[in-house]
CSV table of C-alpha atoms in Angstrom, one decimal:
chain,number,residue,atom,x,y,z
A,497,UNK,CA,0.0,0.0,0.0
A,498,UNK,CA,0.8,3.6,-0.3
A,499,UNK,CA,1.2,5.9,2.6
A,500,UNK,CA,0.3,9.6,2.6
A,501,UNK,CA,1.7,12.2,5.0
A,502,UNK,CA,0.3,15.7,5.4
A,503,UNK,CA,2.6,18.5,6.5
A,504,UNK,CA,0.2,21.3,5.6
A,505,UNK,CA,-1.2,23.9,7.9
A,506,UNK,CA,-4.1,26.3,7.6
A,507,UNK,CA,-3.2,29.9,7.3
A,508,UNK,CA,0.4,29.1,6.4
A,509,UNK,CA,2.4,30.8,3.6
A,510,UNK,CA,5.4,29.7,1.6
A,511,UNK,CA,6.9,33.1,1.9
A,512,UNK,CA,7.9,35.1,5.0
A,513,UNK,CA,4.9,37.5,4.7
A,514,UNK,CA,3.8,36.6,8.3
A,515,UNK,CA,6.9,37.0,10.4
A,516,UNK,CA,5.4,35.3,13.5
A,517,UNK,CA,4.6,32.0,11.6
A,518,UNK,CA,6.9,29.4,10.1
A,519,UNK,CA,7.1,29.6,6.3
A,520,UNK,CA,6.8,26.7,3.9
A,521,UNK,CA,10.5,26.2,3.6
A,522,UNK,CA,10.9,26.1,7.4
A,523,UNK,CA,8.2,23.5,7.6
A,524,UNK,CA,9.8,21.4,4.9
A,525,UNK,CA,13.1,21.5,6.7
A,526,UNK,CA,11.5,20.3,9.9
A,527,UNK,CA,9.4,17.5,8.2
A,528,UNK,CA,10.7,14.1,9.1
A,529,UNK,CA,9.0,11.1,7.4
A,530,UNK,CA,9.5,7.4,8.2
A,531,UNK,CA,10.2,6.7,4.6
A,532,UNK,CA,11.4,8.6,1.5
A,533,UNK,CA,8.5,9.8,-0.5
A,534,UNK,CA,8.1,9.1,-4.2
A,535,UNK,CA,5.7,12.0,-4.7
A,536,UNK,CA,5.4,15.5,-3.1
A,537,UNK,CA,2.1,17.3,-3.7
A,538,UNK,CA,2.3,21.0,-3.1
A,539,UNK,CA,-0.7,23.3,-3.2
A,540,UNK,CA,0.2,26.9,-3.2
A,541,UNK,CA,-0.6,30.5,-2.8
A,542,UNK,CA,-4.0,31.1,-1.2
A,543,UNK,CA,-2.5,33.0,1.8
A,544,UNK,CA,0.5,34.4,0.0
A,545,UNK,CA,-1.6,35.9,-2.8
A,546,UNK,CA,-4.2,37.1,-0.4
A,547,UNK,CA,-1.6,38.9,1.7
A,548,UNK,CA,-0.1,40.7,-1.3
A,549,UNK,CA,2.9,38.6,-2.2
A,550,UNK,CA,3.9,39.1,-5.8
A,551,UNK,CA,4.5,36.1,-8.1
A,552,UNK,CA,8.2,37.2,-8.3
A,553,UNK,CA,8.7,37.0,-4.6
A,554,UNK,CA,6.6,33.8,-4.3
A,555,UNK,CA,8.6,32.2,-7.1
A,556,UNK,CA,11.9,32.8,-5.3
A,557,UNK,CA,10.5,30.9,-2.3
A,558,UNK,CA,9.1,28.2,-4.6
A,559,UNK,CA,12.6,27.7,-6.1
A,560,UNK,CA,14.1,27.3,-2.6
A,561,UNK,CA,11.3,24.9,-1.7
A,562,UNK,CA,11.8,22.7,-4.7
A,563,UNK,CA,15.6,22.6,-4.3
A,564,UNK,CA,15.3,21.7,-0.6
A,565,UNK,CA,12.8,18.9,-1.3
A,566,UNK,CA,15.0,17.4,-4.0
A,567,UNK,CA,18.1,17.6,-1.7
A,568,UNK,CA,16.1,16.0,1.1
A,569,UNK,CA,14.4,13.3,-0.9
A,570,UNK,CA,16.4,12.3,-4.0
A,571,UNK,CA,14.3,11.3,-6.9
A,572,UNK,CA,11.0,12.8,-5.5
A,573,UNK,CA,8.5,13.8,-8.1
A,574,UNK,CA,7.0,17.2,-7.3
A,575,UNK,CA,3.5,18.0,-8.3
A,576,UNK,CA,2.5,21.7,-7.9
A,577,UNK,CA,-1.2,22.3,-7.7
A,578,UNK,CA,-2.4,25.6,-8.9
A,579,UNK,CA,-3.9,28.2,-6.7
A,580,UNK,CA,-7.4,27.1,-5.7
A,581,UNK,CA,-9.1,30.2,-7.0
A,582,UNK,CA,-12.1,31.3,-5.1
A,583,UNK,CA,-14.2,33.4,-7.4
A,584,UNK,CA,-16.3,34.8,-4.6
A,585,UNK,CA,-13.3,36.0,-2.7
A,586,UNK,CA,-10.8,37.1,-5.3
A,587,UNK,CA,-12.7,37.8,-8.5
A,588,UNK,CA,-11.6,41.3,-9.6
A,589,UNK,CA,-8.9,41.6,-6.9
A,590,UNK,CA,-5.6,42.8,-8.1
A,591,UNK,CA,-2.5,42.4,-5.9
A,592,UNK,CA,0.8,44.0,-7.0
A,593,UNK,CA,-0.6,44.6,-10.5
A,594,UNK,CA,-1.5,40.9,-10.9
A,595,UNK,CA,-4.9,39.4,-10.8
A,596,UNK,CA,-5.1,35.8,-9.5
A,597,UNK,CA,-5.1,34.3,-13.0
A,598,UNK,CA,-1.9,36.1,-14.0
A,599,UNK,CA,-0.3,35.4,-10.7
A,600,UNK,CA,-1.1,31.7,-11.0
A,601,UNK,CA,0.2,31.5,-14.5
A,602,UNK,CA,3.5,33.0,-13.4
A,603,UNK,CA,3.8,30.5,-10.6
A,604,UNK,CA,2.9,27.6,-12.9
A,605,UNK,CA,5.5,28.6,-15.4
A,606,UNK,CA,8.1,28.8,-12.7
A,607,UNK,CA,7.2,25.3,-11.4
A,608,UNK,CA,7.5,23.9,-15.0
A,609,UNK,CA,10.9,25.7,-15.4
A,610,UNK,CA,12.0,23.9,-12.2
A,611,UNK,CA,11.0,20.6,-13.6
A,612,UNK,CA,7.9,20.1,-11.5
A,613,UNK,CA,4.7,18.6,-12.9
A,614,UNK,CA,1.7,21.0,-12.6
A,615,UNK,CA,-1.9,20.3,-11.7
A,616,UNK,CA,-4.5,22.9,-12.7
A,617,UNK,CA,-7.3,23.3,-10.1
A,618,UNK,CA,-7.7,27.0,-10.6
A,619,UNK,CA,-11.4,26.7,-11.5
A,620,UNK,CA,-12.4,23.3,-10.1
A,621,UNK,CA,-15.8,23.6,-8.5
A,622,UNK,CA,-15.5,27.3,-7.9
A,623,UNK,CA,-17.7,29.7,-9.7
A,624,UNK,CA,-20.2,32.3,-8.6
A,625,UNK,CA,-23.1,29.9,-9.2
A,626,UNK,CA,-21.9,26.9,-7.1
A,627,UNK,CA,-19.2,28.0,-4.7
A,628,UNK,CA,-21.5,27.4,-1.7
A,629,UNK,CA,-21.8,23.7,-2.7
A,630,UNK,CA,-18.1,23.2,-2.1
A,631,UNK,CA,-17.3,25.7,0.6
A,632,UNK,CA,-17.8,25.7,4.4
A,633,UNK,CA,-19.3,29.1,4.1
A,634,UNK,CA,-16.3,31.3,4.8
A,635,UNK,CA,-15.5,31.9,1.2
A,636,UNK,CA,-12.1,30.2,1.5
A,637,UNK,CA,-12.1,26.7,2.8
A,638,UNK,CA,-13.5,23.6,1.1
A,639,UNK,CA,-16.1,21.4,2.8
A,640,UNK,CA,-16.0,17.6,2.5
A,641,UNK,CA,-17.7,17.7,-0.9
A,642,UNK,CA,-15.2,20.4,-2.2
A,643,UNK,CA,-12.2,18.5,-0.8
A,644,UNK,CA,-13.4,15.3,-2.6
A,645,UNK,CA,-13.9,17.2,-5.8
A,646,UNK,CA,-10.3,18.6,-5.6
A,647,UNK,CA,-8.9,15.2,-4.6
A,648,UNK,CA,-10.6,13.5,-7.6
A,649,UNK,CA,-9.4,16.1,-9.9
A,650,UNK,CA,-5.8,15.8,-8.6
A,651,UNK,CA,-5.9,12.0,-8.9
A,652,UNK,CA,-7.2,12.3,-12.5
A,653,UNK,CA,-4.4,14.7,-13.5
A,654,UNK,CA,-1.7,12.7,-11.8
A,655,UNK,CA,-2.9,9.6,-13.6
A,656,UNK,CA,-2.6,11.4,-16.9
A,657,UNK,CA,1.1,12.0,-16.2
A,658,UNK,CA,1.7,8.2,-15.8
């Protein structure tokens, strides 16, 4: 069987935008697993973008993250999931001259440049007509139905790589 380990945390950022909270690279450095993973699945950006981090700054942290993961776990395949865009929250929002689509495309391009596989979940189950079916009601976090939708979409896209 396959094992899955989750080192994520709600409210976290890959970058240092919140000085009182560990960033993604610090968490990665502290993560100890009982076995070497074959796959690392990384979903990015909700908090970084929402707090005004430009794609350029984010991509610098992403590069460090990817290098650290590869140094730590030789041969690991890194899948980078796109920003899980929430139309209700971020439609029309522009941060550092980038809307969420432009920002996500810049990050996706950087991930590909770094040799990562990319998974597009930018618009999965999230439009103005049905966001409440997949959201817990706060406009940000997925409910069980939304998490299942994302999971199934990720599994489908990973299978397409193999």
